[in-house]
Coordinates of C-alpha atoms in Angstrom, one line a residue:
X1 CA 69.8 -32.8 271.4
X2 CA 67.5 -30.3 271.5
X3 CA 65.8 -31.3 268.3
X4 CA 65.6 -34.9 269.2
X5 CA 63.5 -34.0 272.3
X6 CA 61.3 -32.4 270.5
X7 CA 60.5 -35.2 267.9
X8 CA 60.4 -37.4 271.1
X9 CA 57.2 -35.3 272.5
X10 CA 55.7 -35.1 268.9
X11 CA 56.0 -38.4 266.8
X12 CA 54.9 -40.3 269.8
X13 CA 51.8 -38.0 270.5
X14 CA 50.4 -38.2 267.1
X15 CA 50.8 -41.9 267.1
X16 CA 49.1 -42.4 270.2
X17 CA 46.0 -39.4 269.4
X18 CA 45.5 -40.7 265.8
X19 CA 46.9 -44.2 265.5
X20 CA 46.1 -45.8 268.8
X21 CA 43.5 -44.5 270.9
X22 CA 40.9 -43.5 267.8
X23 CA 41.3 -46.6 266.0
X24 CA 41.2 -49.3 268.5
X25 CA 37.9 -46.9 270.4
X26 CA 36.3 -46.5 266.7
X27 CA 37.6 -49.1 264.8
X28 CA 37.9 -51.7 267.2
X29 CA 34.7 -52.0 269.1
X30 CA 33.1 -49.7 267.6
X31 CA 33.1 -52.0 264.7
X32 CA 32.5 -54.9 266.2
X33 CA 30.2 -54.1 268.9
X34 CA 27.7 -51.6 267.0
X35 CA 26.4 -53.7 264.6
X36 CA 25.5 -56.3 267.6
X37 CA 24.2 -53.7 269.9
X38 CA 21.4 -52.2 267.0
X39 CA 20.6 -55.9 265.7
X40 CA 22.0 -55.3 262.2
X41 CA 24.2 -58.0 260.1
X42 CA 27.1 -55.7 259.6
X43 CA 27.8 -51.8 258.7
X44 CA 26.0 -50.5 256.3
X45 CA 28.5 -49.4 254.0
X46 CA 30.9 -52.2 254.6
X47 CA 33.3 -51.1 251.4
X48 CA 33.7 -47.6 253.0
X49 CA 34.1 -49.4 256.2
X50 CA 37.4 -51.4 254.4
X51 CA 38.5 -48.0 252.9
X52 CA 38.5 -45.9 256.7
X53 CA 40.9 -49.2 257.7
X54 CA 43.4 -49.1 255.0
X55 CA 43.6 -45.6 255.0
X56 CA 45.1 -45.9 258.4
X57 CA 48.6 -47.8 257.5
X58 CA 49.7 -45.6 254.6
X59 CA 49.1 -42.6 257.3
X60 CA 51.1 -44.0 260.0
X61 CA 53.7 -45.4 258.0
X62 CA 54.3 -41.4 257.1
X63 CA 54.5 -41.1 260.6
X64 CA 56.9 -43.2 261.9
X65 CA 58.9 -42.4 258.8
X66 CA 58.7 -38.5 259.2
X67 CA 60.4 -38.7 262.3
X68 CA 63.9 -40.9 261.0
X69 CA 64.0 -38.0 258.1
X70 CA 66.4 -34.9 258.2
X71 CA 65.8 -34.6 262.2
X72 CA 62.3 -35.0 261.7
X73 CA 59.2 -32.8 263.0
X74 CA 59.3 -31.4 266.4
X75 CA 56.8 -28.7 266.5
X76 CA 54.7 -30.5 269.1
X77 CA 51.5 -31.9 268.7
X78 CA 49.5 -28.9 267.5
X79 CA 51.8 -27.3 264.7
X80 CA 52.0 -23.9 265.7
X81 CA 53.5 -21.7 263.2
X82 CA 55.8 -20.0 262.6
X83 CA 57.6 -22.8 264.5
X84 CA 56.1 -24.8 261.8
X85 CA 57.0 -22.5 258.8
X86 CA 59.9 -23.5 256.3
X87 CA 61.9 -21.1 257.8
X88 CA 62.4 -23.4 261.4
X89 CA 61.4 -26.7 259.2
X90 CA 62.2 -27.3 256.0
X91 CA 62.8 -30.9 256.1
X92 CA 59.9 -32.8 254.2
X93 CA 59.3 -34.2 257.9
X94 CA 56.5 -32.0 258.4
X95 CA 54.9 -32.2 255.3
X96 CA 54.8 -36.1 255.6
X97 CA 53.1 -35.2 258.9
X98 CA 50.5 -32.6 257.7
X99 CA 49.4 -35.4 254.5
X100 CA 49.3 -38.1 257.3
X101 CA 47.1 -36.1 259.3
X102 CA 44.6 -35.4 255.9
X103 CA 44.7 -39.0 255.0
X104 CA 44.0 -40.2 258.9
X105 CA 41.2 -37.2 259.1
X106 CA 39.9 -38.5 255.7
X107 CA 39.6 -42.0 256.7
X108 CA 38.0 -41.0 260.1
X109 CA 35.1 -38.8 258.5
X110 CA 34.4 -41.9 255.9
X111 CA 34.1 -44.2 259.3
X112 CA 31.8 -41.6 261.2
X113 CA 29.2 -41.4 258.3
X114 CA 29.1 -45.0 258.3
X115 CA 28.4 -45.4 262.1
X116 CA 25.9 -42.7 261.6
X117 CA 23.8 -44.2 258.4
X118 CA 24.5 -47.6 260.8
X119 CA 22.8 -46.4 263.8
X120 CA 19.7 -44.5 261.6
X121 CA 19.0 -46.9 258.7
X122 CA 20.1 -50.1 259.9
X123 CA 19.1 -50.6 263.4
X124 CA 16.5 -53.2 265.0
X125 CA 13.2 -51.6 264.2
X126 CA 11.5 -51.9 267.9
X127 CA 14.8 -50.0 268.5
X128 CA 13.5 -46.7 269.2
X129 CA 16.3 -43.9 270.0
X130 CA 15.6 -43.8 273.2
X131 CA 15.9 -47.1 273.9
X132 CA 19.5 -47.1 272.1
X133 CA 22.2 -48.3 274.7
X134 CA 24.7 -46.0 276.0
X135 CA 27.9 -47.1 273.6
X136 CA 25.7 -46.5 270.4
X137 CA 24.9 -43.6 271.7
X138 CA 28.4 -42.4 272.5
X139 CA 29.8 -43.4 268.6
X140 CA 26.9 -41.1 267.2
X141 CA 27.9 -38.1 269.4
X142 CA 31.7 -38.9 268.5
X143 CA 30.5 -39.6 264.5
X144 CA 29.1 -35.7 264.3
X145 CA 32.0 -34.5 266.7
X146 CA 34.2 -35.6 264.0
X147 CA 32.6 -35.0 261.1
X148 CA 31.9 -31.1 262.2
X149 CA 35.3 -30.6 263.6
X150 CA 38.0 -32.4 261.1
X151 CA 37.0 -30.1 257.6
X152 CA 38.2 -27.3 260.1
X153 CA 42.0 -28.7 260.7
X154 CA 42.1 -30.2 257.1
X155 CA 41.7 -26.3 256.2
X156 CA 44.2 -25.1 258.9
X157 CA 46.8 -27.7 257.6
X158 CA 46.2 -26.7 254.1
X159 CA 46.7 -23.3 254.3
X160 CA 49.6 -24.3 256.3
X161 CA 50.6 -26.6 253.7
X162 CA 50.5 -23.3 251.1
X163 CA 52.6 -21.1 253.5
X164 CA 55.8 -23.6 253.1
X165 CA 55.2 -24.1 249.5
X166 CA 52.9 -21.4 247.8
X167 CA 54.1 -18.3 249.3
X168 CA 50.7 -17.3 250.8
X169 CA 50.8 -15.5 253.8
X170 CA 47.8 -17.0 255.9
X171 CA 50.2 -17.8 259.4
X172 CA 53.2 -15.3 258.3
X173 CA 53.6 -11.6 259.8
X174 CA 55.4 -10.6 257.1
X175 CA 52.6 -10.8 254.3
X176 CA 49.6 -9.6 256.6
X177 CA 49.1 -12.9 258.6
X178 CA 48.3 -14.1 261.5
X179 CA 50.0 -17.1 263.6
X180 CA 47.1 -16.7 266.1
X181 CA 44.3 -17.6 262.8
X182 CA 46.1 -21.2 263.0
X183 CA 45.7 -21.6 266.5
X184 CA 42.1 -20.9 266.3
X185 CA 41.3 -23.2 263.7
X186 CA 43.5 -26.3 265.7
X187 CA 41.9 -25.7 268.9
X188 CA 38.5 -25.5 267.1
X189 CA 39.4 -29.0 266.3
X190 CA 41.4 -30.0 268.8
X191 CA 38.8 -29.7 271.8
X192 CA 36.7 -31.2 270.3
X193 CA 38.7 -34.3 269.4
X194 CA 39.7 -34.8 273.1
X195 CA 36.1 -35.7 273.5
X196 CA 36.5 -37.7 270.6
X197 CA 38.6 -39.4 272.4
X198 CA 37.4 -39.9 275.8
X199 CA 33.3 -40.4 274.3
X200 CA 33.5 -44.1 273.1
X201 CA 34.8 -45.3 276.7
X202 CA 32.2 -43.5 278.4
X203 CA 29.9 -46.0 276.7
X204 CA 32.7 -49.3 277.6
X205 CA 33.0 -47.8 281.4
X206 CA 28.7 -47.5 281.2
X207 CA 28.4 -50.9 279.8
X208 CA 30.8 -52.7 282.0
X209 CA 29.2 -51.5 285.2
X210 CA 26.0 -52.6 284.5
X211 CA 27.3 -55.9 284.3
X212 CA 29.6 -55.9 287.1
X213 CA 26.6 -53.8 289.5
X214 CA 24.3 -56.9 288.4
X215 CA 21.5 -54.0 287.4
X216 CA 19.4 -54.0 284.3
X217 CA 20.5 -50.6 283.2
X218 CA 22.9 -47.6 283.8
X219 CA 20.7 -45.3 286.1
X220 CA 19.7 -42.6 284.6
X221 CA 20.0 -43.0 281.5
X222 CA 17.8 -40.6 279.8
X223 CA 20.5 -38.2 281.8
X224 CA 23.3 -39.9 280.6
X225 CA 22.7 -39.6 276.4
X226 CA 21.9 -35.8 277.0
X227 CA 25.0 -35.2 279.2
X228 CA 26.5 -36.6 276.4
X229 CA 25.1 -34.7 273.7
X230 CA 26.0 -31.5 275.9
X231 CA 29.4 -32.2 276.3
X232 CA 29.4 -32.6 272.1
X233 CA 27.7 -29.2 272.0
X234 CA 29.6 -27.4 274.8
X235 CA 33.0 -28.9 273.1
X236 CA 32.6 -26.8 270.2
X237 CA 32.4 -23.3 272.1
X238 CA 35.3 -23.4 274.3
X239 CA 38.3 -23.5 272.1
X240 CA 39.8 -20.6 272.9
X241 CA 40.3 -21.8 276.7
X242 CA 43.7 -23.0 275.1
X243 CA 44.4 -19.8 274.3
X244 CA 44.1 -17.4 277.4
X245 CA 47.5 -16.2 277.4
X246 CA 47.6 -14.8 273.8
X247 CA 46.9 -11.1 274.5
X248 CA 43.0 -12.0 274.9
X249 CA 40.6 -9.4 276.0
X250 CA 38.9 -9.8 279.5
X251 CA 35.1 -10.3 277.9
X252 CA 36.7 -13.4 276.4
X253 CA 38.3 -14.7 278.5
X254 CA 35.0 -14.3 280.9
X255 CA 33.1 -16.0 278.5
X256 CA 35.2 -18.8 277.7
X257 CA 35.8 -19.3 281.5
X258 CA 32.1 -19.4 282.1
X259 CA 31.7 -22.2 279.1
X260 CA 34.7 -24.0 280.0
X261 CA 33.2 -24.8 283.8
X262 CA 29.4 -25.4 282.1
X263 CA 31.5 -28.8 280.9
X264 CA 32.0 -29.8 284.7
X265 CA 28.1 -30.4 284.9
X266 CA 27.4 -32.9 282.2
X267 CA 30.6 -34.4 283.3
X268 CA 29.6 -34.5 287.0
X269 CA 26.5 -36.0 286.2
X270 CA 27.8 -39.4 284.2
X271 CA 30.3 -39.9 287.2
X272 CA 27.2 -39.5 289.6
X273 CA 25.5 -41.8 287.7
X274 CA 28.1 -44.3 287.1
X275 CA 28.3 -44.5 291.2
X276 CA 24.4 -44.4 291.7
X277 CA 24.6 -47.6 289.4
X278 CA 26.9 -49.3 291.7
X279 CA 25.1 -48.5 294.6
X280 CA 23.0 -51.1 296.4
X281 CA 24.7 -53.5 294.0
X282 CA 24.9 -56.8 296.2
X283 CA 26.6 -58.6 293.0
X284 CA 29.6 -56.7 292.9
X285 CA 32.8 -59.0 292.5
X286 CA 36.4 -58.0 291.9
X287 CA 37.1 -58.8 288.8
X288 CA 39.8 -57.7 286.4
X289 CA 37.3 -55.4 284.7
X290 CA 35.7 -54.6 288.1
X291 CA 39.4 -53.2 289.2
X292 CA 40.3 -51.2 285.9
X293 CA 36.8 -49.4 286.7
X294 CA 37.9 -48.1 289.7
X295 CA 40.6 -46.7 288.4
X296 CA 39.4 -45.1 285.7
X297 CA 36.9 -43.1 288.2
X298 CA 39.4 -42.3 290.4
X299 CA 41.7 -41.1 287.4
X300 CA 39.2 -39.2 285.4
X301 CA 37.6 -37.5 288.5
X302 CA 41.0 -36.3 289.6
X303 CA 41.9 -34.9 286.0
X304 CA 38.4 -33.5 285.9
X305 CA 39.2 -31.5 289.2
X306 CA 42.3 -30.1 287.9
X307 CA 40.5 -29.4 284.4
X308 CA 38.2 -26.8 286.2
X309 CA 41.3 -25.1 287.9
X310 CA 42.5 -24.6 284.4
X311 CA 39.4 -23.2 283.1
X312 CA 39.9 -20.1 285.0
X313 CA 41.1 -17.7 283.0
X314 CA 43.3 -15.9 285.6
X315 CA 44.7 -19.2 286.9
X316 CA 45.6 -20.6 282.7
X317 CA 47.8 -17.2 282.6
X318 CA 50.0 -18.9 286.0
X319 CA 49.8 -22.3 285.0
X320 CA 49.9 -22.0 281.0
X321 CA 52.4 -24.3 279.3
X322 CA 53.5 -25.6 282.4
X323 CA 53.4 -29.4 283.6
X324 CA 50.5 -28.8 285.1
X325 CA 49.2 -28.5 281.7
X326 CA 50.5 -31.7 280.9
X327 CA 49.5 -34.0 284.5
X328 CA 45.4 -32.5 283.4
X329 CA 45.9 -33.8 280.1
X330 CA 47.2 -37.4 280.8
X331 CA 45.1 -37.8 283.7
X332 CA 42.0 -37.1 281.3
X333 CA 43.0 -38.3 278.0
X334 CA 45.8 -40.5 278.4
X335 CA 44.7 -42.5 281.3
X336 CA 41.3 -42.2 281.4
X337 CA 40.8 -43.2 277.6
X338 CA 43.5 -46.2 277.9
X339 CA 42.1 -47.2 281.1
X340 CA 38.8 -47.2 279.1
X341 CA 40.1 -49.7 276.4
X342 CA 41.0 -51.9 279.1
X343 CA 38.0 -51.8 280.7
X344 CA 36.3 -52.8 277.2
X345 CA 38.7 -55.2 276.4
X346 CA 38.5 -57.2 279.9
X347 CA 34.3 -57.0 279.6
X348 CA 34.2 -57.8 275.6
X349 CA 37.3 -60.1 275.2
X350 CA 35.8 -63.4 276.3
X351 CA 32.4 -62.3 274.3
X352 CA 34.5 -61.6 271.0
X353 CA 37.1 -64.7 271.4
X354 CA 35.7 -67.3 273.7
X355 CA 38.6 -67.4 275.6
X356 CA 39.5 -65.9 279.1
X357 CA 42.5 -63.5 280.6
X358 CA 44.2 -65.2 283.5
X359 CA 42.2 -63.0 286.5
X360 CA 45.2 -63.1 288.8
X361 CA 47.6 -61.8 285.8
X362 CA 45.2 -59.4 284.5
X363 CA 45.2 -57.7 288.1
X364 CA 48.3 -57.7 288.7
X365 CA 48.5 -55.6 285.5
X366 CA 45.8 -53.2 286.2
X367 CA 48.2 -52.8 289.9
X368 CA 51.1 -52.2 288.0
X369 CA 49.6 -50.1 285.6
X370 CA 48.0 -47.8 288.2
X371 CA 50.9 -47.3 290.5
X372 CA 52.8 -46.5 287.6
X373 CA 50.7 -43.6 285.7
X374 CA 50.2 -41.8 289.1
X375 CA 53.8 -42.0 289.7
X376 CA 54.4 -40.9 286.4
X377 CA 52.1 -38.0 286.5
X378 CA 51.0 -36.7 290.0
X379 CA 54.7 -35.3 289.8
X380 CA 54.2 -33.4 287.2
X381 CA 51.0 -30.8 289.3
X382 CA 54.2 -30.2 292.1
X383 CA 56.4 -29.0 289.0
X384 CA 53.8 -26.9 287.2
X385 CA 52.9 -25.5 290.6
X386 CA 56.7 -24.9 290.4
X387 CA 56.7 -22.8 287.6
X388 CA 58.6 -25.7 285.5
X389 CA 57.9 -25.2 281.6
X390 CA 56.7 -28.0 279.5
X391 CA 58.5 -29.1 276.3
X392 CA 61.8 -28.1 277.7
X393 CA 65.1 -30.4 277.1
X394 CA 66.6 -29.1 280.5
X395 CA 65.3 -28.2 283.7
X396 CA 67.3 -26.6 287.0
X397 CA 68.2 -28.9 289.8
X398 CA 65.1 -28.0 292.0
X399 CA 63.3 -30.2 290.3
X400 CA 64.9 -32.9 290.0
X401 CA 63.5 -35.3 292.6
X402 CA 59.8 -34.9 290.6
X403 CA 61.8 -35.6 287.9
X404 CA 62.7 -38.8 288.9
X405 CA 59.7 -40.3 290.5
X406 CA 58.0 -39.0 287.3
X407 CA 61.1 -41.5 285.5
X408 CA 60.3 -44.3 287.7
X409 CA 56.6 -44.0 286.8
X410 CA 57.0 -44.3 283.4
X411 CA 59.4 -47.7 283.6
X412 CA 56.6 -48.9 285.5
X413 CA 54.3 -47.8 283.1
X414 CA 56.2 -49.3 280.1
X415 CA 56.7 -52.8 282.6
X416 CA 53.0 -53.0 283.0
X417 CA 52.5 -52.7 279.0
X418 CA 55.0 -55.9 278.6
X419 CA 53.1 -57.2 280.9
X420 CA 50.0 -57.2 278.9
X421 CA 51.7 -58.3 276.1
X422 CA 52.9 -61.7 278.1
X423 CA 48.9 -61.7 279.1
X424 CA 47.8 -61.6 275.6
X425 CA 50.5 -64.4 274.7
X426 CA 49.2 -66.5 277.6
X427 CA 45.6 -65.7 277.0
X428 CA 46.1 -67.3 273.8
X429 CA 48.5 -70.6 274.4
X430 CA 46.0 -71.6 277.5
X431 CA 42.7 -71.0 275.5
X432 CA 40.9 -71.1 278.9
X433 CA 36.9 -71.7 277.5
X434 CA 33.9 -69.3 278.8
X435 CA 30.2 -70.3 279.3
X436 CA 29.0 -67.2 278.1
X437 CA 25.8 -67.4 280.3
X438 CA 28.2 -65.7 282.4
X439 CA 29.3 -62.8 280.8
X440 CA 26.7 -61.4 279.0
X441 CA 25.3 -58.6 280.9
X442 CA 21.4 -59.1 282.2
X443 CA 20.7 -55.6 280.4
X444 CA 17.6 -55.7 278.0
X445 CA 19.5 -52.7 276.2
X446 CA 21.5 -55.8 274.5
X447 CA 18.5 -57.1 272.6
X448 CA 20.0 -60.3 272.3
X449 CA 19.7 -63.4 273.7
X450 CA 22.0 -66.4 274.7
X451 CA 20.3 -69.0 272.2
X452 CA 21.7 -66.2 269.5
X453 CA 25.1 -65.9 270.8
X454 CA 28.1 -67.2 269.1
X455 CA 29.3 -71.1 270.6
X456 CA 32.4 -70.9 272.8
X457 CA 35.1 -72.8 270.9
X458 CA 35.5 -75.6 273.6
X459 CA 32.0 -76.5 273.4
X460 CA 31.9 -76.5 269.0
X461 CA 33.1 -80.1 269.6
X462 CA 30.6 -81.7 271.4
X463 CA 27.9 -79.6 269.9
X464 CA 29.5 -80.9 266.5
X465 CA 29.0 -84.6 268.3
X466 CA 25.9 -84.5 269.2
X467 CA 24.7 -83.5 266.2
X468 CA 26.2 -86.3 264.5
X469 CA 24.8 -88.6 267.0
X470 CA 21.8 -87.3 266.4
X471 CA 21.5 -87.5 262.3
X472 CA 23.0 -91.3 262.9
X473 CA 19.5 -91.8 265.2
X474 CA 17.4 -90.2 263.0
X475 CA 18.3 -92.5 260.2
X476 CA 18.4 -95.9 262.3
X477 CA 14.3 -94.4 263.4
X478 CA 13.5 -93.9 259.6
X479 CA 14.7 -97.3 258.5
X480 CA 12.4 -98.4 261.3
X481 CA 9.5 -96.8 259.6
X482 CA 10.2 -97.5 256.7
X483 CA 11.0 -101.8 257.1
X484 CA 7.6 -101.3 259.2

């Protein structure tokens, strides 16, 4: 029982971190929306561009299948040894795990030096960097982010790799190692990936409120690229935050404190900014995107808040491995990225498709959605404030009431996701037309222009018509001329 647990908390985790939330942020509209935002035809490398996609389903189909074999892997998300060794796993679970996570890693560095050549060599030439809107800009940041940080947990998980099967001794006590060597090399990674993460809907949440604020740009932004570029920077030298409870010396843990809470200011500002763009807007209207806005700052500011508690390195050492941990996490990652996507896909849907979501539907999920993920997760601050341990299968009857709101949070959560579903299936069957006059954002960051946007499909036919009509007059005036 145990066991299963365990593979419940990991599988799903590395399918949501590697298989969800980078590939639809990235791949998605990255794809789709970069190439349109710097005036270029398509990637530059469109070949590599194919081989970073069909990297993807070999990856995850190791995945899924890792955890239906011998018990499957539940180390968790980050590996640690020796929990990780063959000693505690020696099913090939794992290994199918660690060669996904190379492939994925693989396929992701491919994709960032495409967006990268993309955005230098291929964009609009009166496109000057500065003049670069605030999605491109995010991609670049989360391009290098990735391409700096994934050779150093390709290296982790092959030494790790040679530790089951070689007989080195990089992780293992017993031949000089050191299990903490691993967790500096993850978190050297893994820090940077949350911003990896969380980057690419900075630039969806920037772009969609310009449009729904009615203003020509985000304000400040000048302020917003180099808050952006800090948190890259800054991402890189706080790794050992994770690690405050590991037998650290005070100096350290000082200085990763200090670097930890630098983060909050860079942050602070794009939230500042995102509201001073709202401000004074008299165009606001409550529209599905609108809605999914406001939750994502509510969200995001409250997991930032409880991000800056954690950075103390005296409060980590209380609160370490606890669910408070784990409410930060999902507040910042899991909800703000996802509510991200939706804000992206409620702004760019119409613009990529031609058809509309139902408003009233699409609201009701965002309601649903949001009741549910706080229900889910505020819970889980009370119980780490409890002293309740993550990743455990059990849990003493004191906590059960946070349990169970927690519970009903998550059915809630997994209601409002069918929900979308039935909202994609309607979107589709209704094929409700857009005049896209009305959704393309009055921005001059776009650099395009509504003559050189694609026809909705409910206006193809008449356009079609009319041009027929037209060819048929053309040749009835040049038989004029020419009898004349």
């Amino acid at each position: 029982m145990g066991q299963l647990y365990n593979v419940i908390v990991s599988s799903p985790a590395f399918m949501k971190i590697f298989f969800f939330v980078m590939p639809v942020m990235m791949g998605g509209f990255g794809n789709w929306l970069v190439p349109l935002l710097v005036g270029c035809g398509d990637m530059s490398h469109p070949r590599l561009n194919n081989f970073s996609y069909w990297v993807l389903p070999g990856a995850l189909f190791m995945v899924v299948m890792s955890a239906l074999i011998e018990g499957g892997a539940g180390t968790g998300w980050t590996l640690y040894p020796p929990l990780s060794s063959w000693i505690f796993h020696s099913s090939p679970a794992l290994d199918m795990v660690i060669f996904s996570l190379h492939i994925a890693g693989f396929g992701s560095m491919m994709s960032s030096l495409n967006f990268m050549c993309t955005m230098i060599t291929g964009r609009f030439y009166a496109l000057i960097p500065e003049r670069m809107p605030v999605f491109c800009w995010s991609m670049f940041v989360t391009s290098w982010l990735l391409l700096f940080s994934l050779p150093v947990l390709a290296g982790g998980l092959t030494m790790l790799l040679t530790d089951r099967h070689v007989n080195s001794s990089f992780f293992r006590p017993q031949g000089g190692g050191d299990p903490l060597l691993f967790q500096h090399l993850f978190w050297f990674f893994g820090h940077p990936e949350v911003y990896v993460l969380i980057l690419p809907g900075f630039g969806l949440v920037s772009h969609t409120i310009v449009k729904s604020g009615g203003k020509l740009r985000v304000f400040g932004l000048a302020g917003m690229v180099y808050a952006m570029q800090s948190i890259g920077v800054l991402g890189f030298i706080v790794w050992a935050h994770h690690m405050f409870t590991v037998g650290m010396d005070v100096d350290s843990r000082a200085y990763f404190t200090g670097a930890t809470m630098v983060i909050a200011v860079p942050t602070g500002i794009k939230v500042f900014s995102w509201l001073a763009t709202l401000h004074g807007s008299m165009m606001i209207r409550f529209t599905p995107s609108f809605c999914w806005i406001m939750g994502f700052l509510f969200l995001f500011t409250v997991g930032g808040l409880t991000g800056v508690i954690l950075s103390h390195g005296s409060l980590d050492v209380a609160m370490h491995d606890t669910y408070f941990v784990v409410g930060h996490f999902h507040y910042v990652l899991s909800m703000g990225a996802v509510f991200s996507i939706f804000i992206g896909f409620h702004n760019y849907f119409p613009l990529f498709f031609g058809i509309v979501p139902h408003k009233r539907y699409s609201k009701g999920h965002f309601y649903l959605a949001f009741l549910g993920v706080n229900l889910a997760f505020i819970p889980h601050h009370f119980l780490g404030l409890g002293g309740m341990p993550r990743r455990y299968v059990d849990y003493a009857d004191c906590f059960f009431v946070w349990h169970k709101l927690s519970s009903w949070g998550s059915l809630m959560g997994m209601s409002a996701t069918m929900m979308f579903c039935f909202i994609l299936w309607e979107t589709y069957y209704s094929r409700r037309g857009v005049v896209f006059g009305n959704y393309l954002p009055t921005s001059p960051e776009w650099m395009v222009t509504k003559e050189k946007m694609p026809m909705p499909r409910h206006r193809q036919g008449d356009v079609a018509f009319s041009h027929i009509n037209a060819k048929k007059s053309l040749k009835v005036k040049n038989s004029k001329v020419g009898k004349k």
